[in-house]
């Protein structure tokens, strides 16, 4: 045993995953520490830092907002030996089969209610029972396509289930990401240890989705993953799952029901959808037949499912199986439906809808965990309540007893977790996953483990995928594993569907990619402008009357005009300041998060490197407030990340509709920034030396200074400068080059008819302005030093570029207009507008 493991102590007399009951470490843990080279705290701290860095590089968060909680992952996995897992796997398979049988009966014959085996209130009065979807069946043997269970090991070492997840189970993407990160951090151990792979589960899921497609879908059914949107708290999980399966991520507004079936809106036509994997709760899926105020669903979806035109998994109404009151009756239902005992028991549960159980719960509130049967309700620990609070709770339970359950508290097993220079024993919950296949349910050979915070309870972990820390779960195998998992050390690349479906993207995705291109280019343009100005500031801010000082004054004025007010440091670091580098980075990350399934995984590596550079500079500025110096390093590091993003876009993305729109966004932004910079810097004549310094800074900011110096070896000429930046179609930074690329990109994007006329006319007008431009003529200044013809030209270009961006949005990103309807209850809705 290493000194590191020898220092660990279990939290109590209950089961511990590392220590045997007699005290010594289980052999698998000793082997893990030796192979991983974990002999000291310094080594373990290094592994923990590696985990944090990798998660940042992969863009992993709980929530989609950049300010949301980073995904917490402990470097030490949970280790389970194969013999024990095989037994648990069988129990999980039986539980999934049982819940499937119960759900199938409840949406068809309801023999369980008729025979008195299950009280009707548990079913018909539960919010998860969707009357509008009653009787809708999906093809195949199983109605419950996915099943997840939150399980723990009790004090005796026996497994039991705290809850079941059947509505829209989350966490599968996090499982793969956890495995990916820990496999890199403990690379030597991962390669040498015999660990079951989790990739086969996702292959099985993909095949299973094809199997449940409606009749007539052909050999290549179209599958889409329905998401609440990029601001869902599990947006990463949804996007990552979509990437692994190779199915598009869609929002409700991306789908439409027409001619009796479901279609996905693409840029120029509708694409059929055969199977929907929903991550939207059932009641929000159809504002016509369900919740009228929902803006997350698709009007008419329920009817399309009823006619068999589309398969929805998990089925609408499957959330019923999450009712904790069902746990009370599972043993009886297992005997009735399967003729056998329930192998994976549940936490002891008393349903208050039964009088004797209700009396027991009220009499023992001080020692039970009390939960509402309604989804999303946090558990109440009776022992934490005052006598007055318990009395109030007893009254609430008595008023609606069928809506409450009491559960015996569970002392879950503990697992070593990296704490503050020590290993802490933390209670652990594992979320397991099973997917339906022809022959039964296939259980994932791994799980999403979560540990409590110090003193925390496991019941709370069953309500959310986020605990104090997540853990990878390693199932040790007796024999070497066949390399069936194609993604053990790297993220899965999308499995690209065949045919036109592969290139179909919705207007929403198209707009997000367009803005991702705009914001990344805006970030780069801002960095380059501030860097060029910062260099002048460092040299001349103490010499305001010098030639350099006057040039600096012009550049600072231009920065304020283009980016907005603020010091250079504020325009780099402040996230809430529009025009700043940090603001543009945050919005780039938001846009990327919304289209994670469309981007290379390396995108997050580049974005995280920029965010780290900004965070380091913020810390430095905090230590030395008010200093304007030192921006060179953060700007250089940011530019490195931005150049990496450009390289990823140029070399790692397929040229399809999404890429063309992203590139259009970059080109429009670059063109607008160039015109704004020229307007702010060269429309007024100054002394020759001041003008020369301004021209040099602008050329540096637009990556053209070396070419200009080769062409103007004697002195800086404004007409030559304008020719290079406006007219030279061989210069990738020039306006002419941007317009030609925009024309080429737009010509590749599906769009026909009169709706593109205004867009194309604006492009033609922009080209005409450049064709007619005489640089020598427009640089002539009037008596007051103004260059009116140049200013007029730049203003005309600026207006047309702005209108072009508007027309591109109008043509390609049109969204359906919400219209009022009456939902199933007869309530009129305005469609969320």
CSV table of C-alpha atoms in Angstrom, one decimal, residues 585-823:
chain,number,residue,atom,x,y,z
A,585,UNK,CA,-14.8,35.8,-26.2
A,586,UNK,CA,-17.8,35.2,-24.0
A,587,UNK,CA,-20.2,35.6,-26.9
A,588,UNK,CA,-18.0,33.4,-29.1
A,589,UNK,CA,-18.2,30.7,-26.4
A,590,UNK,CA,-22.0,31.1,-26.1
A,591,UNK,CA,-22.4,30.7,-29.9
A,592,UNK,CA,-20.0,27.7,-29.9
A,593,UNK,CA,-21.9,26.1,-27.1
A,594,UNK,CA,-25.2,26.3,-29.1
A,595,UNK,CA,-23.6,24.4,-32.0
A,596,UNK,CA,-21.2,22.1,-30.2
A,597,UNK,CA,-22.3,19.2,-32.4
A,598,UNK,CA,-21.2,21.1,-35.5
A,599,UNK,CA,-17.6,22.1,-34.4
A,600,UNK,CA,-14.3,20.3,-33.9
A,601,UNK,CA,-13.5,19.3,-30.4
A,602,UNK,CA,-10.3,21.3,-30.7
A,603,UNK,CA,-12.4,24.5,-30.8
A,604,UNK,CA,-12.7,24.3,-27.0
A,605,UNK,CA,-9.0,23.9,-26.6
A,606,UNK,CA,-8.4,27.2,-28.4
A,607,UNK,CA,-11.3,29.1,-26.6
A,608,UNK,CA,-10.1,27.9,-23.2
A,609,UNK,CA,-6.6,29.0,-23.8
A,610,UNK,CA,-7.9,32.5,-24.5
A,611,UNK,CA,-10.0,32.5,-21.4
A,612,UNK,CA,-7.1,31.3,-19.3
A,613,UNK,CA,-4.9,34.2,-20.7
A,614,UNK,CA,-7.6,36.7,-19.8
A,615,UNK,CA,-8.0,35.2,-16.3
A,616,UNK,CA,-4.3,35.4,-15.6
A,617,UNK,CA,-4.2,39.0,-16.7
A,618,UNK,CA,-7.2,39.9,-14.5
A,619,UNK,CA,-5.3,38.4,-11.5
A,620,UNK,CA,-2.2,40.4,-12.4
A,621,UNK,CA,-4.3,43.6,-12.8
A,622,UNK,CA,-5.9,42.9,-9.4
A,623,UNK,CA,-2.5,42.7,-7.8
A,624,UNK,CA,-1.4,45.9,-9.5
A,625,UNK,CA,-4.6,48.0,-10.1
A,626,UNK,CA,-4.5,50.9,-12.5
A,627,UNK,CA,-1.6,49.8,-14.5
A,628,UNK,CA,-1.9,49.9,-18.3
A,629,UNK,CA,1.3,48.1,-18.9
A,630,UNK,CA,1.7,44.4,-19.5
A,631,UNK,CA,-1.1,43.9,-22.0
A,632,UNK,CA,1.4,42.5,-24.5
A,633,UNK,CA,1.5,39.1,-23.0
A,634,UNK,CA,-2.3,38.6,-22.7
A,635,UNK,CA,-2.8,40.0,-26.2
A,636,UNK,CA,-0.2,37.6,-27.6
A,637,UNK,CA,-1.6,34.6,-25.8
A,638,UNK,CA,-5.1,35.5,-26.9
A,639,UNK,CA,-4.0,35.9,-30.5
A,640,UNK,CA,-2.4,32.5,-30.4
A,641,UNK,CA,-5.8,31.0,-29.5
A,642,UNK,CA,-7.5,33.0,-32.2
A,643,UNK,CA,-5.0,31.8,-34.8
A,644,UNK,CA,-5.7,28.3,-33.6
A,645,UNK,CA,-9.4,28.8,-34.1
A,646,UNK,CA,-8.8,30.1,-37.6
A,647,UNK,CA,-6.6,27.1,-38.4
A,648,UNK,CA,-9.3,24.7,-37.0
A,649,UNK,CA,-11.9,26.4,-39.2
A,650,UNK,CA,-9.7,26.3,-42.3
A,651,UNK,CA,-8.3,22.8,-41.9
A,652,UNK,CA,-10.6,20.7,-39.7
A,653,UNK,CA,-14.1,21.5,-40.9
A,654,UNK,CA,-15.9,20.1,-43.9
A,655,UNK,CA,-17.0,22.7,-46.5
A,656,UNK,CA,-20.7,22.5,-46.0
A,657,UNK,CA,-23.5,24.9,-45.4
A,658,UNK,CA,-22.5,25.5,-41.8
A,659,UNK,CA,-18.9,26.3,-42.7
A,660,UNK,CA,-19.9,28.6,-45.5
A,661,UNK,CA,-22.2,30.6,-43.1
A,662,UNK,CA,-19.5,30.7,-40.5
A,663,UNK,CA,-17.0,32.0,-43.1
A,664,UNK,CA,-19.6,34.6,-44.3
A,665,UNK,CA,-19.8,35.8,-40.7
A,666,UNK,CA,-16.1,36.2,-40.4
A,667,UNK,CA,-15.8,38.0,-43.7
A,668,UNK,CA,-18.7,40.4,-43.0
A,669,UNK,CA,-17.2,41.2,-39.6
A,670,UNK,CA,-13.7,41.7,-41.0
A,671,UNK,CA,-15.0,44.0,-43.7
A,672,UNK,CA,-17.0,46.1,-41.3
A,673,UNK,CA,-14.1,46.4,-38.9
A,674,UNK,CA,-11.7,47.5,-41.7
A,675,UNK,CA,-14.1,50.2,-42.9
A,676,UNK,CA,-14.7,51.4,-39.4
A,677,UNK,CA,-10.9,51.6,-38.7
A,678,UNK,CA,-10.2,53.5,-41.9
A,679,UNK,CA,-13.1,56.0,-41.1
A,680,UNK,CA,-11.7,56.7,-37.7
A,681,UNK,CA,-8.0,57.1,-38.7
A,682,UNK,CA,-7.4,58.3,-42.3
A,683,UNK,CA,-10.2,60.6,-43.3
A,684,UNK,CA,-8.4,63.6,-41.8
A,685,UNK,CA,-5.0,64.8,-43.0
A,686,UNK,CA,-2.3,65.4,-40.4
A,687,UNK,CA,1.4,66.0,-40.7
A,688,UNK,CA,3.3,63.6,-42.9
A,689,UNK,CA,5.1,62.0,-39.9
A,690,UNK,CA,1.9,61.6,-37.8
A,691,UNK,CA,0.1,60.1,-40.8
A,692,UNK,CA,2.9,57.7,-41.5
A,693,UNK,CA,2.8,56.4,-37.9
A,694,UNK,CA,-1.0,56.1,-38.0
A,695,UNK,CA,-0.8,54.2,-41.3
A,696,UNK,CA,1.8,51.8,-39.9
A,697,UNK,CA,-0.4,51.1,-36.8
A,698,UNK,CA,-3.4,50.4,-39.0
A,699,UNK,CA,-1.4,48.1,-41.3
A,700,UNK,CA,-0.1,46.2,-38.2
A,701,UNK,CA,-3.7,45.9,-36.9
A,702,UNK,CA,-4.8,44.5,-40.3
A,703,UNK,CA,-1.8,42.2,-40.8
A,704,UNK,CA,-0.6,43.9,-43.9
A,705,UNK,CA,2.4,45.9,-42.8
A,706,UNK,CA,5.1,43.7,-44.3
A,707,UNK,CA,3.5,43.7,-47.8
A,708,UNK,CA,3.1,47.5,-47.6
A,709,UNK,CA,6.7,48.0,-46.7
A,710,UNK,CA,7.8,45.9,-49.7
A,711,UNK,CA,5.6,48.0,-52.0
A,712,UNK,CA,6.4,51.4,-50.6
A,713,UNK,CA,10.1,51.4,-49.8
A,714,UNK,CA,10.6,55.2,-50.0
A,715,UNK,CA,7.7,56.7,-48.0
A,716,UNK,CA,4.2,55.9,-46.9
A,717,UNK,CA,1.6,56.9,-49.4
A,718,UNK,CA,-2.1,56.9,-48.5
A,719,UNK,CA,-3.2,55.9,-52.0
A,720,UNK,CA,-0.9,52.9,-52.0
A,721,UNK,CA,-2.2,52.1,-48.5
A,722,UNK,CA,-5.9,52.2,-49.7
A,723,UNK,CA,-5.1,50.1,-52.7
A,724,UNK,CA,-3.6,47.4,-50.5
A,725,UNK,CA,-6.4,47.4,-47.9
A,726,UNK,CA,-9.4,48.1,-50.1
A,727,UNK,CA,-8.7,46.9,-53.7
A,728,UNK,CA,-6.0,44.2,-53.6
A,729,UNK,CA,-8.0,40.9,-54.1
A,730,UNK,CA,-4.8,38.9,-53.4
A,731,UNK,CA,-4.6,40.3,-49.9
A,732,UNK,CA,-6.7,38.2,-47.5
A,733,UNK,CA,-7.2,41.2,-45.3
A,734,UNK,CA,-8.5,43.5,-48.0
A,735,UNK,CA,-12.1,44.5,-48.5
A,736,UNK,CA,-12.1,43.2,-52.1
A,737,UNK,CA,-11.0,39.8,-50.8
A,738,UNK,CA,-13.7,39.7,-48.2
A,739,UNK,CA,-16.4,40.6,-50.8
A,740,UNK,CA,-15.2,37.9,-53.2
A,741,UNK,CA,-15.2,35.3,-50.4
A,742,UNK,CA,-18.7,36.3,-49.3
A,743,UNK,CA,-20.0,36.0,-52.9
A,744,UNK,CA,-18.4,32.5,-53.3
A,745,UNK,CA,-19.8,31.3,-49.9
A,746,UNK,CA,-23.3,32.6,-50.5
A,747,UNK,CA,-23.3,31.1,-53.9
A,748,UNK,CA,-22.8,27.7,-52.3
A,749,UNK,CA,-25.6,28.1,-49.8
A,750,UNK,CA,-29.1,26.9,-50.8
A,751,UNK,CA,-31.3,30.0,-51.5
A,752,UNK,CA,-33.3,30.8,-54.6
A,753,UNK,CA,-35.9,33.1,-55.9
A,754,UNK,CA,-36.7,36.8,-55.4
A,755,UNK,CA,-35.8,36.7,-51.7
A,756,UNK,CA,-32.0,36.8,-52.5
A,757,UNK,CA,-32.3,39.8,-54.9
A,758,UNK,CA,-31.7,42.5,-52.3
A,759,UNK,CA,-28.8,40.5,-50.8
A,760,UNK,CA,-27.1,40.0,-54.2
A,761,UNK,CA,-27.7,43.6,-55.3
A,762,UNK,CA,-25.9,44.9,-52.2
A,763,UNK,CA,-23.0,42.7,-53.0
A,764,UNK,CA,-23.0,44.0,-56.6
A,765,UNK,CA,-23.1,47.6,-55.3
A,766,UNK,CA,-20.2,47.0,-53.0
A,767,UNK,CA,-18.1,45.5,-55.8
A,768,UNK,CA,-19.1,48.5,-58.0
A,769,UNK,CA,-17.9,51.0,-55.4
A,770,UNK,CA,-14.5,49.4,-55.3
A,771,UNK,CA,-14.3,49.0,-59.1
A,772,UNK,CA,-14.9,52.7,-59.5
A,773,UNK,CA,-12.5,53.7,-56.8
A,774,UNK,CA,-9.6,55.9,-57.7
A,775,UNK,CA,-7.3,55.9,-54.6
A,776,UNK,CA,-5.3,58.9,-55.8
A,777,UNK,CA,-8.5,61.0,-56.2
A,778,UNK,CA,-10.2,60.1,-52.8
A,779,UNK,CA,-7.1,61.0,-50.7
A,780,UNK,CA,-7.2,64.6,-51.8
A,781,UNK,CA,-7.8,66.8,-48.7
A,782,UNK,CA,-9.8,70.1,-48.6
A,783,UNK,CA,-8.6,73.3,-47.0
A,784,UNK,CA,-9.4,72.1,-43.5
A,785,UNK,CA,-7.6,68.8,-44.0
A,786,UNK,CA,-10.7,66.6,-44.4
A,787,UNK,CA,-10.8,64.0,-47.1
A,788,UNK,CA,-14.6,64.3,-48.0
A,789,UNK,CA,-14.5,61.8,-51.0
A,790,UNK,CA,-12.8,59.2,-48.9
A,791,UNK,CA,-15.3,59.7,-46.0
A,792,UNK,CA,-18.2,59.5,-48.4
A,793,UNK,CA,-16.9,56.3,-49.9
A,794,UNK,CA,-16.3,54.7,-46.5
A,795,UNK,CA,-19.8,55.7,-45.2
A,796,UNK,CA,-21.3,54.2,-48.3
A,797,UNK,CA,-19.4,51.0,-47.8
A,798,UNK,CA,-20.3,50.9,-44.1
A,799,UNK,CA,-24.0,51.3,-44.8
A,800,UNK,CA,-24.1,48.6,-47.5
A,801,UNK,CA,-22.1,46.2,-45.4
A,802,UNK,CA,-24.6,46.7,-42.5
A,803,UNK,CA,-27.5,46.1,-44.8
A,804,UNK,CA,-25.9,43.1,-46.3
A,805,UNK,CA,-25.6,41.5,-42.8
A,806,UNK,CA,-29.3,42.3,-42.3
A,807,UNK,CA,-30.3,40.7,-45.7
A,808,UNK,CA,-28.2,37.6,-45.0
A,809,UNK,CA,-30.2,37.1,-41.7
A,810,UNK,CA,-33.5,37.7,-43.5
A,811,UNK,CA,-32.8,35.2,-46.2
A,812,UNK,CA,-31.1,32.4,-44.3
A,813,UNK,CA,-32.2,32.7,-40.6
A,814,UNK,CA,-35.9,33.2,-40.9
A,815,UNK,CA,-37.8,31.7,-37.9
A,816,UNK,CA,-41.4,30.8,-37.7
A,817,UNK,CA,-43.7,33.5,-36.3
A,818,UNK,CA,-45.5,32.5,-33.2
A,819,UNK,CA,-49.3,32.4,-33.7
A,820,UNK,CA,-52.0,31.9,-31.1
A,821,UNK,CA,-53.8,28.6,-30.6
A,822,UNK,CA,-55.9,26.8,-28.0
A,823,UNK,CA,-54.1,24.0,-26.2
